[in-house]
mmCIF file of C-alpha atoms and ligand atoms in Angstrom:
data_model
loop_
_atom_site.group_PDB
_atom_site.id
_atom_site.type_symbol
_atom_site.label_atom_id
_atom_site.label_comp_id
_atom_site.label_asym_id
_atom_site.label_seq_id
_atom_site.Cartn_x
_atom_site.Cartn_y
_atom_site.Cartn_z
ATOM 1 C CA MET A 319 101.685 152.964 204.893
ATOM 2 C CA ILE A 320 100.765 149.876 204.704
ATOM 3 C CA PHE A 321 100.976 148.033 201.294
ATOM 4 C CA LYS A 322 98.722 145.070 200.736
ATOM 5 C CA LYS A 323 100.509 142.186 198.938
ATOM 6 C CA VAL A 324 100.700 142.739 194.487
ATOM 7 C CA LYS A 325 99.083 139.504 193.620
ATOM 8 C CA MET A 326 100.780 139.374 190.209
ATOM 9 C CA GLU A 327 104.382 139.461 191.927
ATOM 10 C CA ASP A 328 103.767 135.857 193.501
ATOM 11 C CA TRP A 329 101.665 134.099 190.024
ATOM 12 C CA PHE A 330 105.999 135.126 188.294
ATOM 13 C CA ILE A 331 108.152 133.908 191.179
ATOM 14 C CA LYS A 332 106.250 130.359 191.425
ATOM 15 C CA ASN A 333 105.624 130.393 187.964
ATOM 16 C CA THR A 334 109.553 131.574 187.101
ATOM 17 C CA SER A 335 110.489 128.180 186.318
ATOM 18 C CA CYS A 336 107.740 127.541 183.448
ATOM 19 C CA LYS A 337 109.714 126.713 179.956
ATOM 20 C CA HIS A 338 107.038 128.829 177.650
ATOM 21 C CA ASN A 339 106.106 132.026 179.555
ATOM 22 C CA PHE A 340 102.995 134.170 178.208
ATOM 23 C CA SER A 341 102.401 135.747 181.617
ATOM 24 C CA GLU A 342 104.244 138.719 181.380
ATOM 25 C CA SER A 343 103.449 142.082 179.944
ATOM 26 C CA GLY A 344 106.560 142.359 177.792
ATOM 27 C CA VAL A 345 108.154 140.823 174.999
ATOM 28 C CA PRO A 346 110.433 138.402 175.595
ATOM 29 C CA ASP A 347 113.932 139.439 177.527
ATOM 30 C CA PHE A 348 117.289 139.621 175.695
ATOM 31 C CA THR A 349 120.838 139.002 176.792
ATOM 32 C CA LEU A 350 123.002 141.385 176.295
ATOM 33 C CA ASP A 351 124.942 139.929 173.153
ATOM 34 C CA GLU A 352 121.894 139.357 171.712
ATOM 35 C CA PHE A 353 120.960 143.145 172.514
ATOM 36 C CA PHE A 354 123.286 144.581 170.551
ATOM 37 C CA GLN A 355 123.852 141.835 168.120
ATOM 38 C CA LYS A 356 119.812 142.746 167.148
ATOM 39 C CA ILE A 357 120.143 146.313 167.525
ATOM 40 C CA LYS A 358 123.782 145.480 165.124
ATOM 41 C CA ILE A 359 126.099 148.114 167.359
ATOM 42 C CA ASN A 360 129.270 146.981 169.342
ATOM 43 C CA LYS A 361 129.472 146.708 172.128
ATOM 44 C CA SER A 362 132.102 147.306 172.992
ATOM 45 C CA VAL A 363 130.484 151.374 173.273
ATOM 46 C CA LEU A 364 129.821 149.900 176.966
ATOM 47 C CA ASN A 365 134.034 149.727 177.791
ATOM 48 C CA ASN A 366 133.558 153.733 178.612
ATOM 49 C CA ILE A 367 130.792 153.830 180.769
ATOM 50 C CA PHE A 368 131.740 156.057 183.596
ATOM 51 C CA LEU A 369 130.724 153.553 187.250
ATOM 52 C CA GLY A 370 130.281 156.297 189.591
ATOM 53 C CA ASN A 371 127.248 158.083 190.500
ATOM 54 C CA ASN A 372 125.000 159.585 187.646
ATOM 55 C CA SER A 373 123.034 162.519 188.108
ATOM 56 C CA THR A 374 120.050 161.864 189.593
ATOM 57 C CA TRP A 375 117.678 163.681 186.693
ATOM 58 C CA GLY A 376 119.447 161.262 184.604
ATOM 59 C CA SER A 377 122.316 161.094 181.423
ATOM 60 C CA SER A 378 121.221 164.650 179.923
ATOM 61 C CA GLY A 379 122.015 161.406 176.869
ATOM 62 C CA LEU A 380 119.183 159.423 177.290
ATOM 63 C CA ARG A 381 117.262 162.538 178.744
ATOM 64 C CA LYS A 382 117.576 164.505 175.215
ATOM 65 C CA GLU A 383 116.582 160.346 173.134
ATOM 66 C CA VAL A 384 114.019 160.252 175.582
ATOM 67 C CA SER A 385 113.069 163.479 175.110
ATOM 68 C CA CYS A 386 112.611 162.851 171.324
ATOM 69 C CA THR A 387 110.024 160.718 171.233
ATOM 70 C CA TYR A 388 107.784 163.647 172.476
ATOM 71 C CA LYS A 389 106.770 166.730 170.158
ATOM 72 C CA ASP A 390 107.247 169.590 173.035
ATOM 73 C CA VAL A 391 109.401 167.826 175.606
ATOM 74 C CA LYS A 392 112.453 168.803 175.825
ATOM 75 C CA PRO A 393 115.059 166.678 177.493
ATOM 76 C CA ASN A 394 114.659 168.869 181.238
ATOM 77 C CA ASN A 395 110.902 168.712 181.675
ATOM 78 C CA LEU A 396 112.284 165.163 182.512
ATOM 79 C CA ILE A 397 113.325 162.861 184.865
ATOM 80 C CA ILE A 398 114.738 159.194 184.764
ATOM 81 C CA THR A 399 113.995 156.919 187.300
ATOM 82 C CA ASN A 400 114.373 153.321 188.051
ATOM 83 C CA GLY A 401 111.516 151.599 186.243
ATOM 84 C CA THR A 402 108.362 153.429 186.213
ATOM 85 C CA SER A 403 107.147 152.575 189.573
ATOM 86 C CA GLU A 404 109.290 155.173 191.117
ATOM 87 C CA ALA A 405 108.518 157.230 189.100
ATOM 88 C CA LEU A 406 104.776 156.353 190.336
ATOM 89 C CA TYR A 407 105.874 156.039 193.865
ATOM 90 C CA ILE A 408 107.692 159.158 194.636
ATOM 91 C CA PHE A 409 104.651 160.917 192.794
ATOM 92 C CA PHE A 410 101.517 159.584 194.698
ATOM 93 C CA ASN A 411 104.039 160.058 197.206
ATOM 94 C CA LEU A 412 104.089 163.264 196.396
ATOM 95 C CA PHE A 413 100.165 164.124 195.215
ATOM 96 C CA LEU A 414 98.219 162.532 197.073
ATOM 97 C CA ASN A 415 97.224 161.969 201.191
ATOM 98 C CA SER A 416 93.636 160.631 202.792
ATOM 99 C CA LYS A 417 91.453 163.061 201.440
ATOM 100 C CA SER A 418 92.112 162.945 197.766
ATOM 101 C CA LYS A 419 89.909 161.066 195.399
ATOM 102 C CA VAL A 420 91.497 158.411 192.810
ATOM 103 C CA LEU A 421 89.648 157.275 189.802
ATOM 104 C CA LEU A 422 91.212 154.561 187.676
ATOM 105 C CA LEU A 423 89.904 152.152 185.298
ATOM 106 C CA TYR A 424 89.938 148.681 186.122
ATOM 107 C CA PRO A 425 91.386 145.710 185.509
ATOM 108 C CA ALA A 426 94.278 147.642 186.212
ATOM 109 C CA PHE A 427 98.258 147.331 186.434
ATOM 110 C CA PRO A 428 98.714 147.080 190.809
ATOM 111 C CA LEU A 429 101.221 149.746 191.932
ATOM 112 C CA LEU A 430 98.382 151.897 190.061
ATOM 113 C CA TYR A 431 96.173 152.031 192.842
ATOM 114 C CA LEU A 432 97.123 149.825 195.534
ATOM 115 C CA ILE A 433 100.114 152.954 196.233
ATOM 116 C CA PRO A 434 97.478 154.892 196.615
ATOM 117 C CA GLN A 435 95.641 152.931 198.795
ATOM 118 C CA ALA A 436 98.513 152.320 201.602
ATOM 119 C CA LEU A 437 98.636 156.206 201.055
ATOM 120 C CA LYS A 438 94.669 155.827 201.815
ATOM 121 C CA ALA A 439 93.786 157.743 199.362
ATOM 122 C CA LYS A 440 89.892 156.701 198.227
ATOM 123 C CA VAL A 441 90.434 155.120 194.829
ATOM 124 C CA TYR A 442 87.408 154.343 192.205
ATOM 125 C CA PHE A 443 87.440 152.153 189.791
ATOM 126 C CA LEU A 444 85.611 152.016 186.602
ATOM 127 C CA ASP A 445 85.459 148.804 185.218
ATOM 128 C CA ALA A 446 86.429 148.247 182.196
ATOM 129 C CA LEU A 447 85.155 144.520 181.379
ATOM 130 C CA ARG A 448 81.259 145.681 181.436
ATOM 131 C CA TYR A 449 81.577 147.618 178.030
ATOM 132 C CA GLU A 450 83.136 145.500 175.517
ATOM 133 C CA ASN A 451 83.136 148.862 173.525
ATOM 134 C CA LYS A 452 85.448 151.932 173.861
ATOM 135 C CA ALA A 453 82.776 154.522 172.632
ATOM 136 C CA GLU A 454 80.748 153.248 176.181
ATOM 137 C CA LEU A 455 83.086 152.927 177.863
ATOM 138 C CA LEU A 456 84.682 156.654 176.774
ATOM 139 C CA GLU A 457 81.173 158.451 177.624
ATOM 140 C CA LYS A 458 81.252 156.258 181.726
ATOM 141 C CA LEU A 459 84.348 157.533 181.812
ATOM 142 C CA ILE A 460 83.044 160.808 180.509
ATOM 143 C CA LEU A 461 80.452 160.474 183.245
ATOM 144 C CA LYS A 462 82.235 159.891 186.199
ATOM 145 C CA ILE A 463 84.990 162.918 185.900
ATOM 146 C CA ASN A 464 82.444 164.519 186.256
ATOM 147 C CA LYS A 465 80.197 162.691 189.679
ATOM 148 C CA ILE A 466 83.378 162.028 191.008
ATOM 149 C CA LYS A 467 85.462 164.640 190.755
ATOM 150 C CA PRO A 468 88.571 163.207 191.607
ATOM 151 C CA ASN A 469 92.011 164.478 192.363
ATOM 152 C CA LEU A 470 94.009 162.555 189.863
ATOM 153 C CA LEU A 471 92.743 159.927 186.863
ATOM 154 C CA ILE A 472 94.960 158.292 186.109
ATOM 155 C CA ILE A 473 95.362 157.051 182.054
ATOM 156 C CA ASN A 474 97.158 153.883 181.472
ATOM 157 C CA ILE A 475 97.417 154.440 177.489
ATOM 158 C CA PRO A 476 98.044 151.589 175.404
ATOM 159 C CA HIS A 477 95.959 150.030 178.858
ATOM 160 C CA ASN A 478 97.765 146.988 180.468
ATOM 161 C CA PRO A 479 96.289 144.039 179.944
ATOM 162 C CA LEU A 480 93.113 145.320 177.625
ATOM 163 C CA GLY A 481 94.769 146.077 174.990
ATOM 164 C CA PHE A 482 92.574 149.135 174.175
ATOM 165 C CA THR A 483 94.106 152.317 173.569
ATOM 166 C CA PHE A 484 91.974 156.093 173.223
ATOM 167 C CA ASN A 485 93.302 158.083 169.767
ATOM 168 C CA GLU A 486 94.097 161.615 169.443
ATOM 169 C CA LYS A 487 90.331 162.971 169.789
ATOM 170 C CA GLU A 488 88.877 160.493 172.864
ATOM 171 C CA ILE A 489 91.932 162.496 174.422
ATOM 172 C CA ILE A 490 90.648 165.282 174.508
ATOM 173 C CA GLU A 491 87.300 164.807 175.646
ATOM 174 C CA ILE A 492 88.808 163.332 178.399
ATOM 175 C CA ALA A 493 91.509 166.454 179.195
ATOM 176 C CA LYS A 494 88.502 168.558 179.070
ATOM 177 C CA THR A 495 85.989 167.363 181.391
ATOM 178 C CA ALA A 496 89.093 166.277 183.314
ATOM 179 C CA LYS A 497 90.335 170.251 182.451
ATOM 180 C CA GLU A 498 86.325 171.751 183.658
ATOM 181 C CA ASN A 499 86.950 169.693 186.760
ATOM 182 C CA LYS A 500 90.437 170.372 187.372
ATOM 183 C CA VAL A 501 91.135 167.189 187.674
ATOM 184 C CA ASP A 502 94.735 166.088 187.660
ATOM 185 C CA ILE A 503 95.947 163.924 184.712
ATOM 186 C CA LEU A 504 98.524 161.088 184.689
ATOM 187 C CA PHE A 505 99.248 159.466 181.915
ATOM 188 C CA ASP A 506 101.028 156.106 182.314
ATOM 189 C CA GLU A 507 102.290 154.970 178.788
ATOM 190 C CA HIS A 508 104.185 152.357 179.479
ATOM 191 C CA TYR A 509 103.545 150.320 175.958
ATOM 192 C CA ARG A 510 104.155 154.012 173.981
ATOM 193 C CA PHE A 511 106.106 152.245 172.089
ATOM 194 C CA LEU A 512 104.501 148.914 170.518
ATOM 195 C CA PRO A 513 101.205 150.087 168.315
ATOM 196 C CA ILE A 514 99.467 147.933 167.534
ATOM 197 C CA ASN A 515 98.780 149.453 163.946
ATOM 198 C CA SER A 516 99.458 149.842 160.479
ATOM 199 C CA THR A 517 101.428 153.228 160.829
ATOM 200 C CA LYS A 518 104.068 151.232 162.246
ATOM 201 C CA LYS A 519 105.226 155.134 164.188
ATOM 202 C CA ILE A 520 104.989 155.002 168.126
ATOM 203 C CA PHE A 521 101.818 156.099 169.530
ATOM 204 C CA THR A 522 101.552 160.556 170.492
ATOM 205 C CA SER A 523 101.523 160.883 174.211
ATOM 206 C CA GLY A 524 98.090 161.334 175.796
ATOM 207 C CA TYR A 525 100.842 163.950 177.758
ATOM 208 C CA GLY A 526 102.236 166.140 174.487
ATOM 209 C CA ILE A 527 97.855 165.982 172.966
ATOM 210 C CA ALA A 528 96.427 167.460 176.642
ATOM 211 C CA ASN A 529 99.045 169.878 178.030
ATOM 212 C CA LYS A 530 98.667 171.866 174.890
ATOM 213 C CA PHE A 531 95.620 173.139 177.299
ATOM 214 C CA TYR A 532 95.767 172.146 179.684
ATOM 215 C CA ASN A 533 98.944 172.556 182.425
ATOM 216 C CA ARG A 534 98.089 170.141 184.985
ATOM 217 C CA VAL A 535 98.692 166.782 183.240
ATOM 218 C CA PHE A 536 101.699 164.360 184.030
ATOM 219 C CA ALA A 537 103.456 161.222 181.718
ATOM 220 C CA THR A 538 105.171 158.340 183.352
ATOM 221 C CA GLY A 539 106.619 156.141 180.222
ATOM 222 C CA SER A 540 109.467 153.350 179.988
ATOM 223 C CA VAL A 541 110.793 151.137 177.617
ATOM 224 C CA ILE A 542 111.671 148.235 178.762
ATOM 225 C CA LYS A 543 108.915 146.226 178.768
ATOM 226 C CA CYS A 544 108.909 147.269 174.797
ATOM 227 C CA ALA A 545 112.301 146.426 174.081
ATOM 228 C CA GLY A 546 112.557 143.217 176.042
ATOM 229 C CA ILE A 547 115.184 145.086 178.476
ATOM 230 C CA VAL A 548 112.977 144.743 181.965
ATOM 231 C CA GLY A 549 115.563 144.121 183.832
ATOM 232 C CA ILE A 550 117.795 147.282 182.584
ATOM 233 C CA ARG A 551 115.194 148.932 184.773
ATOM 234 C CA ALA A 552 114.302 152.543 183.472
ATOM 235 C CA GLY A 553 111.655 155.153 183.073
ATOM 236 C CA TRP A 554 110.891 158.765 182.909
ATOM 237 C CA MET A 555 108.200 161.115 184.226
ATOM 238 C CA ILE A 556 107.670 164.516 182.803
ATOM 239 C CA ALA A 557 106.208 167.066 184.553
ATOM 240 C CA ASP A 558 105.639 171.207 185.319
ATOM 241 C CA ASN A 559 109.665 171.883 186.912
ATOM 242 C CA ASN A 560 108.073 172.355 190.382
ATOM 243 C CA THR A 561 106.991 168.663 190.528
ATOM 244 C CA LEU A 562 110.549 167.411 189.238
ATOM 245 C CA ASN A 563 112.189 169.528 191.355
ATOM 246 C CA LYS A 564 110.514 168.068 193.956
ATOM 247 C CA ILE A 565 110.673 164.245 192.490
ATOM 248 C CA ARG A 566 114.394 165.101 191.874
ATOM 249 C CA ASP A 567 114.942 166.099 196.038
ATOM 250 C CA TYR A 568 112.809 162.748 196.583
ATOM 251 C CA LYS A 569 115.634 160.205 194.907
ATOM 252 C CA ASP A 570 117.854 161.944 196.935
ATOM 253 C CA HIS A 571 116.269 159.653 200.000
ATOM 254 C CA ILE A 572 115.589 156.621 197.800
ATOM 255 C CA THR A 573 117.769 155.143 195.090
ATOM 256 C CA HIS A 574 119.856 158.375 194.118
ATOM 257 C CA CYS A 575 119.444 157.474 190.260
ATOM 258 C CA VAL A 576 119.764 155.261 187.805
ATOM 259 C CA PRO A 577 123.210 153.380 186.644
ATOM 260 C CA LEU A 578 124.800 155.006 183.865
ATOM 261 C CA ILE A 579 124.820 151.068 182.841
ATOM 262 C CA SER A 580 120.616 150.948 182.910
ATOM 263 C CA GLU A 581 120.648 154.729 180.742
ATOM 264 C CA VAL A 582 122.834 153.738 178.075
ATOM 265 C CA ILE A 583 121.230 150.069 177.384
ATOM 266 C CA THR A 584 117.527 152.317 177.681
ATOM 267 C CA GLY A 585 119.399 155.127 175.366
ATOM 268 C CA LEU A 586 120.318 152.615 172.985
ATOM 269 C CA ALA A 587 116.584 150.704 173.332
ATOM 270 C CA VAL A 588 115.207 154.161 172.157
ATOM 271 C CA SER A 589 116.666 155.020 169.162
ATOM 272 C CA ASN A 590 117.007 151.747 167.572
ATOM 273 C CA ILE A 591 112.950 151.297 168.970
ATOM 274 C CA SER A 592 111.971 150.026 165.542
ATOM 275 C CA LYS A 593 114.789 147.530 164.842
ATOM 276 C CA ILE A 594 114.007 145.877 167.689
ATOM 277 C CA THR A 595 109.986 145.681 168.135
ATOM 278 C CA LYS A 596 109.142 145.353 164.021
ATOM 279 C CA ASN A 597 109.292 141.009 164.570
ATOM 280 C CA TYR A 598 107.500 141.209 168.126
ATOM 281 C CA ILE A 599 104.979 143.915 166.551
ATOM 282 C CA GLU A 600 104.371 140.982 164.026
ATOM 283 C CA ASN A 601 103.950 138.542 165.847
ATOM 284 C CA ILE A 602 101.375 140.327 168.308
ATOM 285 C CA LYS A 603 99.950 140.884 164.943
ATOM 286 C CA ASN A 604 99.924 137.787 163.876
ATOM 287 C CA ASN A 605 98.645 135.791 167.252
ATOM 288 C CA TRP A 606 96.006 138.646 167.928
ATOM 289 C CA SER A 607 94.222 137.172 164.697
ATOM 290 C CA ILE A 608 94.850 133.289 165.353
ATOM 291 C CA LEU A 609 93.263 134.585 168.346
ATOM 292 C CA LYS A 610 90.210 136.280 166.879
ATOM 293 C CA ASN A 611 89.818 132.758 164.628
ATOM 294 C CA SER A 612 90.536 130.147 166.415
ATOM 295 C CA LYS A 613 87.673 127.374 167.221
ATOM 296 C CA LEU A 614 88.301 128.567 170.792
ATOM 297 C CA VAL A 615 86.822 131.846 169.995
ATOM 298 C CA LYS A 616 85.311 130.376 167.419
ATOM 299 C CA GLU A 617 83.370 127.360 170.232
ATOM 300 C CA GLY A 618 82.436 130.682 172.819
ATOM 301 C CA LYS A 619 85.703 128.690 174.552
ATOM 302 C CA ILE A 620 87.100 132.199 174.882
ATOM 303 C CA ILE A 621 85.420 135.649 174.701
ATOM 304 C CA LEU A 622 87.249 138.533 174.553
ATOM 305 C CA ASN A 623 86.496 142.244 174.372
ATOM 306 C CA TYR A 624 88.559 145.049 173.120
ATOM 307 C CA GLU A 625 90.499 145.215 169.640
ATOM 308 C CA LEU A 626 93.842 145.079 169.595
ATOM 309 C CA GLU A 627 95.680 148.233 169.447
ATOM 310 C CA GLY A 628 98.814 148.831 171.869
ATOM 311 C CA GLY A 629 101.491 146.645 174.097
ATOM 312 C CA CYS A 630 101.155 143.184 173.889
ATOM 313 C CA VAL A 631 98.765 141.268 176.057
ATOM 314 C CA CYS A 632 95.000 141.175 175.818
ATOM 315 C CA PHE A 633 92.904 140.150 178.662
ATOM 316 C CA PRO A 634 90.272 137.891 177.559
ATOM 317 C CA ARG A 635 86.930 136.328 179.226
ATOM 318 C CA ILE A 636 86.858 131.979 180.162
ATOM 319 C CA SER A 637 84.498 129.677 179.627
ATOM 320 C CA GLY A 638 83.716 125.911 181.145
ATOM 321 C CA ILE A 639 86.855 126.028 183.809
ATOM 322 C CA ASN A 640 87.858 128.204 186.277
ATOM 323 C CA THR A 641 90.635 130.290 185.131
ATOM 324 C CA PHE A 642 92.862 129.510 188.296
ATOM 325 C CA LYS A 643 92.890 125.553 187.597
ATOM 326 C CA LEU A 644 93.765 126.417 183.734
ATOM 327 C CA ALA A 645 96.122 128.347 185.101
ATOM 328 C CA GLU A 646 97.574 125.672 187.362
ATOM 329 C CA ILE A 647 97.352 123.021 185.399
ATOM 330 C CA LEU A 648 99.121 124.999 181.786
ATOM 331 C CA ALA A 649 101.959 125.092 184.823
ATOM 332 C CA LYS A 650 101.886 121.956 186.234
ATOM 333 C CA LYS A 651 101.736 120.000 183.418
ATOM 334 C CA TYR A 652 102.909 121.743 180.184
ATOM 335 C CA SER A 653 105.679 124.193 182.021
ATOM 336 C CA ILE A 654 103.282 127.052 180.797
ATOM 337 C CA SER A 655 102.871 130.573 182.446
ATOM 338 C CA ILE A 656 99.851 132.342 181.597
ATOM 339 C CA MET A 657 98.030 135.024 184.391
ATOM 340 C CA PRO A 658 95.037 134.102 185.819
ATOM 341 C CA GLY A 659 92.662 137.095 185.658
ATOM 342 C CA GLU A 660 92.609 136.340 189.777
ATOM 343 C CA VAL A 661 95.434 138.105 190.288
ATOM 344 C CA PHE A 662 93.391 141.223 188.791
ATOM 345 C CA GLY A 663 91.010 140.418 190.977
ATOM 346 C CA LYS A 664 88.715 139.105 187.982
ATOM 347 C CA SER A 665 87.919 135.505 188.234
ATOM 348 C CA GLY A 666 87.285 133.939 184.865
ATOM 349 C CA TYR A 667 89.687 136.236 182.616
ATOM 350 C CA ILE A 668 93.113 134.870 182.051
ATOM 351 C CA ARG A 669 95.748 137.882 180.591
ATOM 352 C CA ILE A 670 97.867 136.117 177.571
ATOM 353 C CA ASN A 671 100.926 137.557 175.798
ATOM 354 C CA LEU A 672 100.917 137.904 172.401
ATOM 355 C CA SER A 673 105.066 138.164 171.001
ATOM 356 C CA GLN A 674 105.640 134.797 171.247
ATOM 357 C CA LYS A 675 106.320 132.582 168.052
ATOM 358 C CA GLN A 676 103.091 131.849 166.210
ATOM 359 C CA LYS A 677 104.160 128.012 166.466
ATOM 360 C CA GLU A 678 104.736 128.945 170.815
ATOM 361 C CA PHE A 679 101.036 130.905 170.620
ATOM 362 C CA GLY A 680 98.843 127.540 168.384
ATOM 363 C CA ASN A 681 100.833 125.631 171.082
ATOM 364 C CA LEU A 682 99.143 127.487 173.876
ATOM 365 C CA LEU A 683 95.742 127.810 172.678
ATOM 366 C CA ARG A 684 95.945 123.818 171.685
ATOM 367 C CA LYS A 685 96.755 122.751 175.138
ATOM 368 C CA ILE A 686 94.015 125.648 176.355
ATOM 369 C CA ASN A 687 91.474 123.305 174.051
ATOM 370 C CA HIS A 688 92.681 120.391 176.204
ATOM 371 C CA ILE A 689 92.904 121.639 179.018
ATOM 372 C CA ILE A 690 88.593 123.057 179.190
ATOM 373 C CA LYS A 691 87.745 120.021 177.660
ATOM 374 C CA ASN A 692 89.142 117.323 179.842
ATOM 375 C CA TYR A 693 89.361 119.069 182.711
ATOM 376 C CA GLY A 694 86.160 121.706 182.319
ATOM 377 C CA LYS A 695 82.830 121.483 184.098
ATOM 378 C CA VAL A 696 80.866 120.257 180.258
HETATM 379 C C1 PLP B 1913 101.090 150.207 183.855
HETATM 380 C C2 PLP B 1913 102.092 149.792 184.201
HETATM 381 N N1 PLP B 1913 102.786 150.775 184.429
HETATM 382 C C3 PLP B 1913 103.802 151.098 185.639
HETATM 383 C C4 PLP B 1913 104.181 149.682 185.427
HETATM 384 C C5 PLP B 1913 106.036 149.823 186.288
HETATM 385 O O1 PLP B 1913 106.936 149.005 186.064
HETATM 386 P P1 PLP B 1913 107.902 149.076 185.324
HETATM 387 O O2 PLP B 1913 108.698 149.114 187.139
HETATM 388 O O3 PLP B 1913 108.774 148.520 185.225
HETATM 389 O O4 PLP B 1913 108.576 150.097 184.975
HETATM 390 C C6 PLP B 1913 104.061 148.680 184.704
HETATM 391 C C7 PLP B 1913 104.934 147.090 184.955
HETATM 392 O O5 PLP B 1913 104.134 145.946 184.333
HETATM 393 C C8 PLP B 1913 102.934 148.222 184.461
HETATM 394 O O6 PLP B 1913 102.496 147.824 183.700
#
């Protein structure tokens, strides 16, 4: 397998020393102390964690905890993996080859197409930025599924970096079309625990909706980016028994298991999720509203696209300055990191994280305005 470079990681490494971080796709990460203060549980619960081998399936405790966040998923319908990256890597290796066709909305989290491409699958991209409204996007997606009849359709909701999600009706339409065309569906639901709406409830999984009438549905899930524990590196995959058994066997050849200490912290994050995300969700909503009402948007220097419905990032278009230059000036001059769209193959756009405090976010917007004025083309 020949892998193309993950440009996003290069950008993170280059800007790791920036004081103000708006380039990540997750909420700000905790220290261990801060995490336990947030969930109001005594850290001594870690004292008796076994440091020997953990089950390759994941501990029964975490599988149970995760299954409770879905409607019809039992602990033995899922496997715990080292980040969802491991789940995706194994899943793609099991399902794809040089004859496979994959359909994916673009821009997208790079591993969703880089691994299929490394396996020589043909990846079809549907450029979501050409549509700017979800009804139109959905219509094009349905047309594409019917036309391409891919072996695998990847649906990432809430979407990184575009921030939209599909509701139950939309998911049913997608899944029915997939079923008619015998297309497997993989839901990547990394940001399911960050609903940006009035319900305060985590999103119903696309898996649960589609699986009621179609059995070729799979899902990956995670809490680490929504709960500020990215370094804990746990994720999961939901699939049929046969696929889960193969994933388990595959894990024997690579990481074997997720350390129990990571799983215990992940379980605590899942069971205390609303305590953890409450303030972040408020920040995201406030900052999104500040952005929408900002002078930058009113003057057309920032052009928004999809309404933010979930997760903590958006991907606006910037006018008047090269976005790579904007990101470089922000980093070098002000120690602020954002993600230039170039990293996603989308020059003219930036990905910004909305979960920081309002004051910090306001400062970011002021600096962007200043840089466009002073360094942009008039
Ligand atoms: C949509 C999406 N899928 C998968 C991943 C992989 O995440 P991890 O391996 O950290 O769980 C990410 C990380 O940013 C992501 O945004």
